[in-house]
CSV table of C-alpha atoms in Angstrom, one decimal:
chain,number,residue,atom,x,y,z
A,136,UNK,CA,1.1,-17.0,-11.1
A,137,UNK,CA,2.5,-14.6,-8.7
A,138,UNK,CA,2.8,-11.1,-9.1
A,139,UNK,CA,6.1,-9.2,-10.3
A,140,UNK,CA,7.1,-7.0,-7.6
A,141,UNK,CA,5.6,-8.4,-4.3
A,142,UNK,CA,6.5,-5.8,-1.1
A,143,UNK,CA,5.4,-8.0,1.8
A,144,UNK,CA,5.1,-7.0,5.5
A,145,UNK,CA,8.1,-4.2,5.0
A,146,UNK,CA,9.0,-1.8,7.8
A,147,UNK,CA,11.9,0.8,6.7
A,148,UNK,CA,13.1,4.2,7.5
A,149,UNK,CA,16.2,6.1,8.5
A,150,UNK,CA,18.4,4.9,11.7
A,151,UNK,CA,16.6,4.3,14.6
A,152,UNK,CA,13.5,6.3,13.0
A,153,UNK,CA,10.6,3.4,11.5
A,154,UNK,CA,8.6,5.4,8.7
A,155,UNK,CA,7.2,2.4,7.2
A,156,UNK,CA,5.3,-0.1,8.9
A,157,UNK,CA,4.3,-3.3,8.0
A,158,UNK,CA,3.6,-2.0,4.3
A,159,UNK,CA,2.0,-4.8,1.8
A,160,UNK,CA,1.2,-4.5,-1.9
A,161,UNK,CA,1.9,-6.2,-5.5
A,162,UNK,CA,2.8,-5.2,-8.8
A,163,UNK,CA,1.5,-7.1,-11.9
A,164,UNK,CA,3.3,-7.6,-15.1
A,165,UNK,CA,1.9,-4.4,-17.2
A,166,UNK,CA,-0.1,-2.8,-14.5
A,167,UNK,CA,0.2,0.7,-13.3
A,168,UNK,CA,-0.2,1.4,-9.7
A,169,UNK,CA,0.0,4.5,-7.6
A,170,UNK,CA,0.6,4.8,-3.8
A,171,UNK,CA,-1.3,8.1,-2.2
A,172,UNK,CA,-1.4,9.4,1.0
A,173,UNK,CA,-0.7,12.5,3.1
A,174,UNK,CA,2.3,14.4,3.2
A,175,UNK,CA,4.7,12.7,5.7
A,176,UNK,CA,3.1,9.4,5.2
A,177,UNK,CA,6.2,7.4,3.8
A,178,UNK,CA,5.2,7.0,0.3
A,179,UNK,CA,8.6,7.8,-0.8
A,180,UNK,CA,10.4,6.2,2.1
A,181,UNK,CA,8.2,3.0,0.8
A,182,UNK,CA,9.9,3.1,-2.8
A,183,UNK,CA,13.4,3.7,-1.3
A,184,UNK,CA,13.0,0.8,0.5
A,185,UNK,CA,12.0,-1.3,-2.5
A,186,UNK,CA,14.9,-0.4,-4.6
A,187,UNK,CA,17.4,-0.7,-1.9
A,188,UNK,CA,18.1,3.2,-0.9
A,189,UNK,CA,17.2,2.4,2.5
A,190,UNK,CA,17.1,-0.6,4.6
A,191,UNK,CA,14.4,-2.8,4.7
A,192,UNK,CA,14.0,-3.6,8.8
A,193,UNK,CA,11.1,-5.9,8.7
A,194,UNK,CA,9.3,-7.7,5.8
A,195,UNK,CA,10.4,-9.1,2.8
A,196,UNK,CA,10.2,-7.9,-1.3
A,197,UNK,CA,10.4,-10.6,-3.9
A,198,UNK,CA,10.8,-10.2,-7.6
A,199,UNK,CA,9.4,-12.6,-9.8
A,200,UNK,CA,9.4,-14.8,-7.0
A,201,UNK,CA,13.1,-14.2,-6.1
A,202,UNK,CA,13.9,-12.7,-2.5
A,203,UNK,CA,15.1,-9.3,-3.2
A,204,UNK,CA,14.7,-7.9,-0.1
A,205,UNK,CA,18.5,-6.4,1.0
A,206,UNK,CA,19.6,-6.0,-3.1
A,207,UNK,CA,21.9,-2.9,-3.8
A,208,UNK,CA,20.3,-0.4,-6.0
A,209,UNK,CA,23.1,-1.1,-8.7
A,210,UNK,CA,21.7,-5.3,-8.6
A,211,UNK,CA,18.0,-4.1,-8.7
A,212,UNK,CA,18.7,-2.4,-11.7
A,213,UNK,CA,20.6,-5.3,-12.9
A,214,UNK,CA,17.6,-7.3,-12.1
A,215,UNK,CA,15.1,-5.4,-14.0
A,216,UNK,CA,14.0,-2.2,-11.9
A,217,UNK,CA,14.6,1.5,-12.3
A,218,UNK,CA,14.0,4.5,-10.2
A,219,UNK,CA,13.0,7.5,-10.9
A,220,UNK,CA,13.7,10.2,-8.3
A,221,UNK,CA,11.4,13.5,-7.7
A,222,UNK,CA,15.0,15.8,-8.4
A,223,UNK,CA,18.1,15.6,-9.5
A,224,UNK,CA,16.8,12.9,-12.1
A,225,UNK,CA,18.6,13.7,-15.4
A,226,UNK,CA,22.2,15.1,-15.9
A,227,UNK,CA,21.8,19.2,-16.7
A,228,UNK,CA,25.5,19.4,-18.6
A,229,UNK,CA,24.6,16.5,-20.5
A,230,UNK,CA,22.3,16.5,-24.0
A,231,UNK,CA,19.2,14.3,-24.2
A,232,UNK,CA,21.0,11.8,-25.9
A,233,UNK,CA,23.9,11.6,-23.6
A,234,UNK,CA,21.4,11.7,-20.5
A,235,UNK,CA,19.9,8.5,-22.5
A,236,UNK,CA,23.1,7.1,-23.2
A,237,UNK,CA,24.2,7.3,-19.2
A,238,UNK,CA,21.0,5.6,-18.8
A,239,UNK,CA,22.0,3.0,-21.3
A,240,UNK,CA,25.7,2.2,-19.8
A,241,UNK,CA,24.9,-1.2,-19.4
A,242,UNK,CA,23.9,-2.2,-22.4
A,243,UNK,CA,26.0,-3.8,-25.3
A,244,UNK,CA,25.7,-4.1,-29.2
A,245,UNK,CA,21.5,-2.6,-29.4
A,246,UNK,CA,22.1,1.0,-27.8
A,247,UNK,CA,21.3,2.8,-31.2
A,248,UNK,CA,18.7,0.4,-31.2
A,249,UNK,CA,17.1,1.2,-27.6
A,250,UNK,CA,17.9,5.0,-28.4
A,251,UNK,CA,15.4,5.2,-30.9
A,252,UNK,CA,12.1,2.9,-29.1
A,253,UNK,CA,12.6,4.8,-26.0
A,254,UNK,CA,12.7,8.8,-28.0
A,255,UNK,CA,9.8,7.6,-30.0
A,256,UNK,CA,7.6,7.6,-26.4
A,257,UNK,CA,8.7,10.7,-26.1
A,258,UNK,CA,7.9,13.3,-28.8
A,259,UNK,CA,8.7,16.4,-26.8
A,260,UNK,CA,12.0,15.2,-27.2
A,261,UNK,CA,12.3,13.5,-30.5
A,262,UNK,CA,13.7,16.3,-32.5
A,263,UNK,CA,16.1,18.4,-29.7
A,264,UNK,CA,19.1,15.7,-29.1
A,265,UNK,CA,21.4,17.7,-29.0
A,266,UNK,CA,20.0,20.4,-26.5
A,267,UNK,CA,21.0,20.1,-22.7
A,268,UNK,CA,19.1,18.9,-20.5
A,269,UNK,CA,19.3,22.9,-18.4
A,270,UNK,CA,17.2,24.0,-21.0
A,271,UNK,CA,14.4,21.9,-21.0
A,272,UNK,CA,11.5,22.8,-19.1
A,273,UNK,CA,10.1,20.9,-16.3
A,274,UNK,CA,8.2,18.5,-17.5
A,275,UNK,CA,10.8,17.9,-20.4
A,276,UNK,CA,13.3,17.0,-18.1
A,277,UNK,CA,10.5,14.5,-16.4
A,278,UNK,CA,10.4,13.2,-19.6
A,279,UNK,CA,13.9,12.6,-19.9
A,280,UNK,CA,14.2,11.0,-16.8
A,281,UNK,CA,12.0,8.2,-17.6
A,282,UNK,CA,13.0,8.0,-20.5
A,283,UNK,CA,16.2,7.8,-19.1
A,284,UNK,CA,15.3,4.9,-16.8
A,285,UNK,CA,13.8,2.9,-19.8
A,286,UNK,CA,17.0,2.3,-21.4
A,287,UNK,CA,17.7,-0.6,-20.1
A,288,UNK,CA,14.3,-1.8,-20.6
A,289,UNK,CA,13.3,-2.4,-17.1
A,290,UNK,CA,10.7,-5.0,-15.8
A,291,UNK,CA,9.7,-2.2,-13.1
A,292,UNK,CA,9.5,1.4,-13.1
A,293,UNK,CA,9.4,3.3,-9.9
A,294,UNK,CA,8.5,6.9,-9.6
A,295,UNK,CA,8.8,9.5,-6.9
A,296,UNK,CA,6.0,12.4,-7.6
A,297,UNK,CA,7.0,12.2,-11.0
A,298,UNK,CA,4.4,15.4,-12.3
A,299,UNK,CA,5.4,17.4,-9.2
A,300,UNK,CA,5.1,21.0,-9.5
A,301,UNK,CA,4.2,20.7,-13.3
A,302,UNK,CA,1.3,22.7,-14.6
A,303,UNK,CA,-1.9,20.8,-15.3
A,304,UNK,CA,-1.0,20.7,-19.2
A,305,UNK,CA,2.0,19.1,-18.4
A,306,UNK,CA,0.8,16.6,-15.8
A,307,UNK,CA,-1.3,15.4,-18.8
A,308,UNK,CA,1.5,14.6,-21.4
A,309,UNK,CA,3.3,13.1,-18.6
A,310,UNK,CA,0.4,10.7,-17.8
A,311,UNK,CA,-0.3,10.3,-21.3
A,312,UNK,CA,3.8,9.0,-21.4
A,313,UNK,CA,3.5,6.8,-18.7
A,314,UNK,CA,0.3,5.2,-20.5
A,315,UNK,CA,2.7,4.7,-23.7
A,316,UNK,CA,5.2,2.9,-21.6
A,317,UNK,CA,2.6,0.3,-19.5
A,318,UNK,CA,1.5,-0.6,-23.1
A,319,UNK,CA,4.9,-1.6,-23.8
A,320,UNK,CA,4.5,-4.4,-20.5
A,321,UNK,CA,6.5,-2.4,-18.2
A,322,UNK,CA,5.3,-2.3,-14.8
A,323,UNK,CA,4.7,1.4,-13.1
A,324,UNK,CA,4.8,1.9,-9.4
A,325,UNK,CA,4.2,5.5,-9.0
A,326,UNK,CA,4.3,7.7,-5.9
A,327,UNK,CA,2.1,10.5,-7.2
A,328,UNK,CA,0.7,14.2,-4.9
A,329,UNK,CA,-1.9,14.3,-8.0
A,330,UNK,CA,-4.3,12.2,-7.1
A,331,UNK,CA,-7.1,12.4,-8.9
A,332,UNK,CA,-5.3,12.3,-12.4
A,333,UNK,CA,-3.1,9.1,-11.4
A,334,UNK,CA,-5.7,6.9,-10.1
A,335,UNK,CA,-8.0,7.7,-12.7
A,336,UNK,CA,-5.3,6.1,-15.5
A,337,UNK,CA,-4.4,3.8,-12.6
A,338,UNK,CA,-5.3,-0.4,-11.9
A,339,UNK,CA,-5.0,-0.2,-8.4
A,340,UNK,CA,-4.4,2.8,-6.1
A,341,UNK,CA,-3.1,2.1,-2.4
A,342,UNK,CA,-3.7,4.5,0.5
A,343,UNK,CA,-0.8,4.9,2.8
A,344,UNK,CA,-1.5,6.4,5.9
A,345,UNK,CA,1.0,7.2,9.0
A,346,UNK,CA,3.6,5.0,7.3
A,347,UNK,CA,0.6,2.0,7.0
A,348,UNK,CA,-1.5,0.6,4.4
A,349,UNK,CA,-4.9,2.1,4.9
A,350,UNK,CA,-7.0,0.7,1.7
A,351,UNK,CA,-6.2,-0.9,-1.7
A,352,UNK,CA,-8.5,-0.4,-4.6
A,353,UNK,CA,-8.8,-0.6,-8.4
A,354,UNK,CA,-7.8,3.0,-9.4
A,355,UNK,CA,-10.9,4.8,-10.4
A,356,UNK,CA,-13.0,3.5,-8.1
A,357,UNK,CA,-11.0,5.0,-5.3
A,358,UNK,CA,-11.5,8.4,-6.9
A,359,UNK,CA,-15.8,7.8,-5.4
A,360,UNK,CA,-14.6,5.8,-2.3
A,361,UNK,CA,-16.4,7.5,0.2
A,362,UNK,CA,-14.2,5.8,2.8
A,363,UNK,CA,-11.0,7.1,1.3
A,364,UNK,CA,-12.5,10.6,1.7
A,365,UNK,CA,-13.1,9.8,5.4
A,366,UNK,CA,-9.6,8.7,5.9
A,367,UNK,CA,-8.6,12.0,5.0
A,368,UNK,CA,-10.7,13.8,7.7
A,369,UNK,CA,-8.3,16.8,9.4
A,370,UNK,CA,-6.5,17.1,5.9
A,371,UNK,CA,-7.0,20.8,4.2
A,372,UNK,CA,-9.4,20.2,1.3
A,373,UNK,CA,-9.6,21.4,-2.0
A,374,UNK,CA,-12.4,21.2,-5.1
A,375,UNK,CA,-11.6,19.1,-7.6
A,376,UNK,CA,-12.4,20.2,-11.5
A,377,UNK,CA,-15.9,18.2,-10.9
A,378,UNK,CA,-16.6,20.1,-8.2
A,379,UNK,CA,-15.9,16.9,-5.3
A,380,UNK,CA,-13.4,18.0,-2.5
A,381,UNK,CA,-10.6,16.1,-2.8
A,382,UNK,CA,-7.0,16.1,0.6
A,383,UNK,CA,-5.2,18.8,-1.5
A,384,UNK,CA,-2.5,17.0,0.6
A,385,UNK,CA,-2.8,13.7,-1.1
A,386,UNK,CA,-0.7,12.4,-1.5
């Protein structure tokens, strides 16, 4: 069986500029990957590409083994994919539930329906519909993103940095969300500067290095690749919690 989201030989970037070079990986149905790398690297170029934000030069992406490769944005979604931005993510004027709602535009007959299976991931946000979304704190407004994404109940979920500049109680409760919604058999494909917490929950982790794949690996076992540490010779380090340096610029 093939995977879900298959991203095969793609080069992409912006004009005449090639970020992305010759970039392979999969998706599975259910699994949660994250893509790491130095700053610069085109992680998020990568995931741009993918959902049709920028042009994919070179390569080829295929969706449940359909050619995807030059869909709009608007027929990805259509198709079963949604993307989550690092900013400008949720709708500030808006209330949770309208947020959700805007997420759930497409959708006829079940929206009550959807309203309440995607809240219930979320319990941060369970009990606050009516608040707008400028008063929620950082990683309640991640929160509502995705949660905003799910409402059409996507195949694949893409993520830019999605615990970015949240503090390390945060990041949890965002992981722990993203766990809730790969045991509902959505995929995640998640870009992701916290490295060590996201490959840890992760099934595979992929290196990205200069705009290339540089190594594929089951999640956790990444984290004690000695080779991955290598790759990131000439990166600043930083100690880890456990006391292992870790590229504080990964990704």
């Amino acid at each position: 069986m093939s995977a879900l989201l298959e991203v095969d030989g793609v080069s992409s970037g912006y004009g005449s500029v090639t970020i992305v070079r010759d970039v392979s990986l999969s998706l599975d149905r259910g699994e949660l990957a994250t893509i790491i790398g130095p700053n610069g690297a085109g992680k998020s170029t990568l995931l741009k590409a993918i959902f049709g934000l920028l042009p994919v030069t070179a390569g080829a992406v295929r969706l449940d083994g359909a050619e995807v490769t030059h869909a709009s944005p608007s027929r990805m979604v259509g198709l079963g994919v949604s993307f989550v931005p690092q900013t400008d993510n949720v709708f500030p004027s808006l209330t949770i539930r309208e947020n959700l709602e805007m997420g759930g535009y497409r959708r006829r007959g079940d929206l009550e329906e959807r309203l309440g299976e995607v809240i219930s991931l979320f319990p941060e946000l369970q009990h606050r519909p009516g608040d707008a979304a400028s008063k929620l704190s950082g990683g309640q407004r991640q929160a509502l993103a995705i949660g905003r994404a799910l409402m059409l109940d996507p195949a694949v979920l893409l993520l830019d940095e999605p615990t970015a500049a949240l503090s390390p109680a945060r990041r949890g409760e965002i992981f722990e969300r993203l766990l809730a919604v790969r045991a509902t058999g959505v995929a995640l494909l998640l870009v992701e500067q916290n490295a060590r917490e996201a490959l840890a929950i992760s099934d595979r982790g992929y290196l990205i290095v200069d705009g290339r794949k540089a190594h594929e690996e089951p999640g956790p076992a990444m984290l004690d690749n000695a080779e991955v540490g290598r790759m990131f010779l000439g990166l600043e380090e930083m100690p880890d919690e456990g006391g292992a340096p870790f590229p504080a610029g990964a990704p």
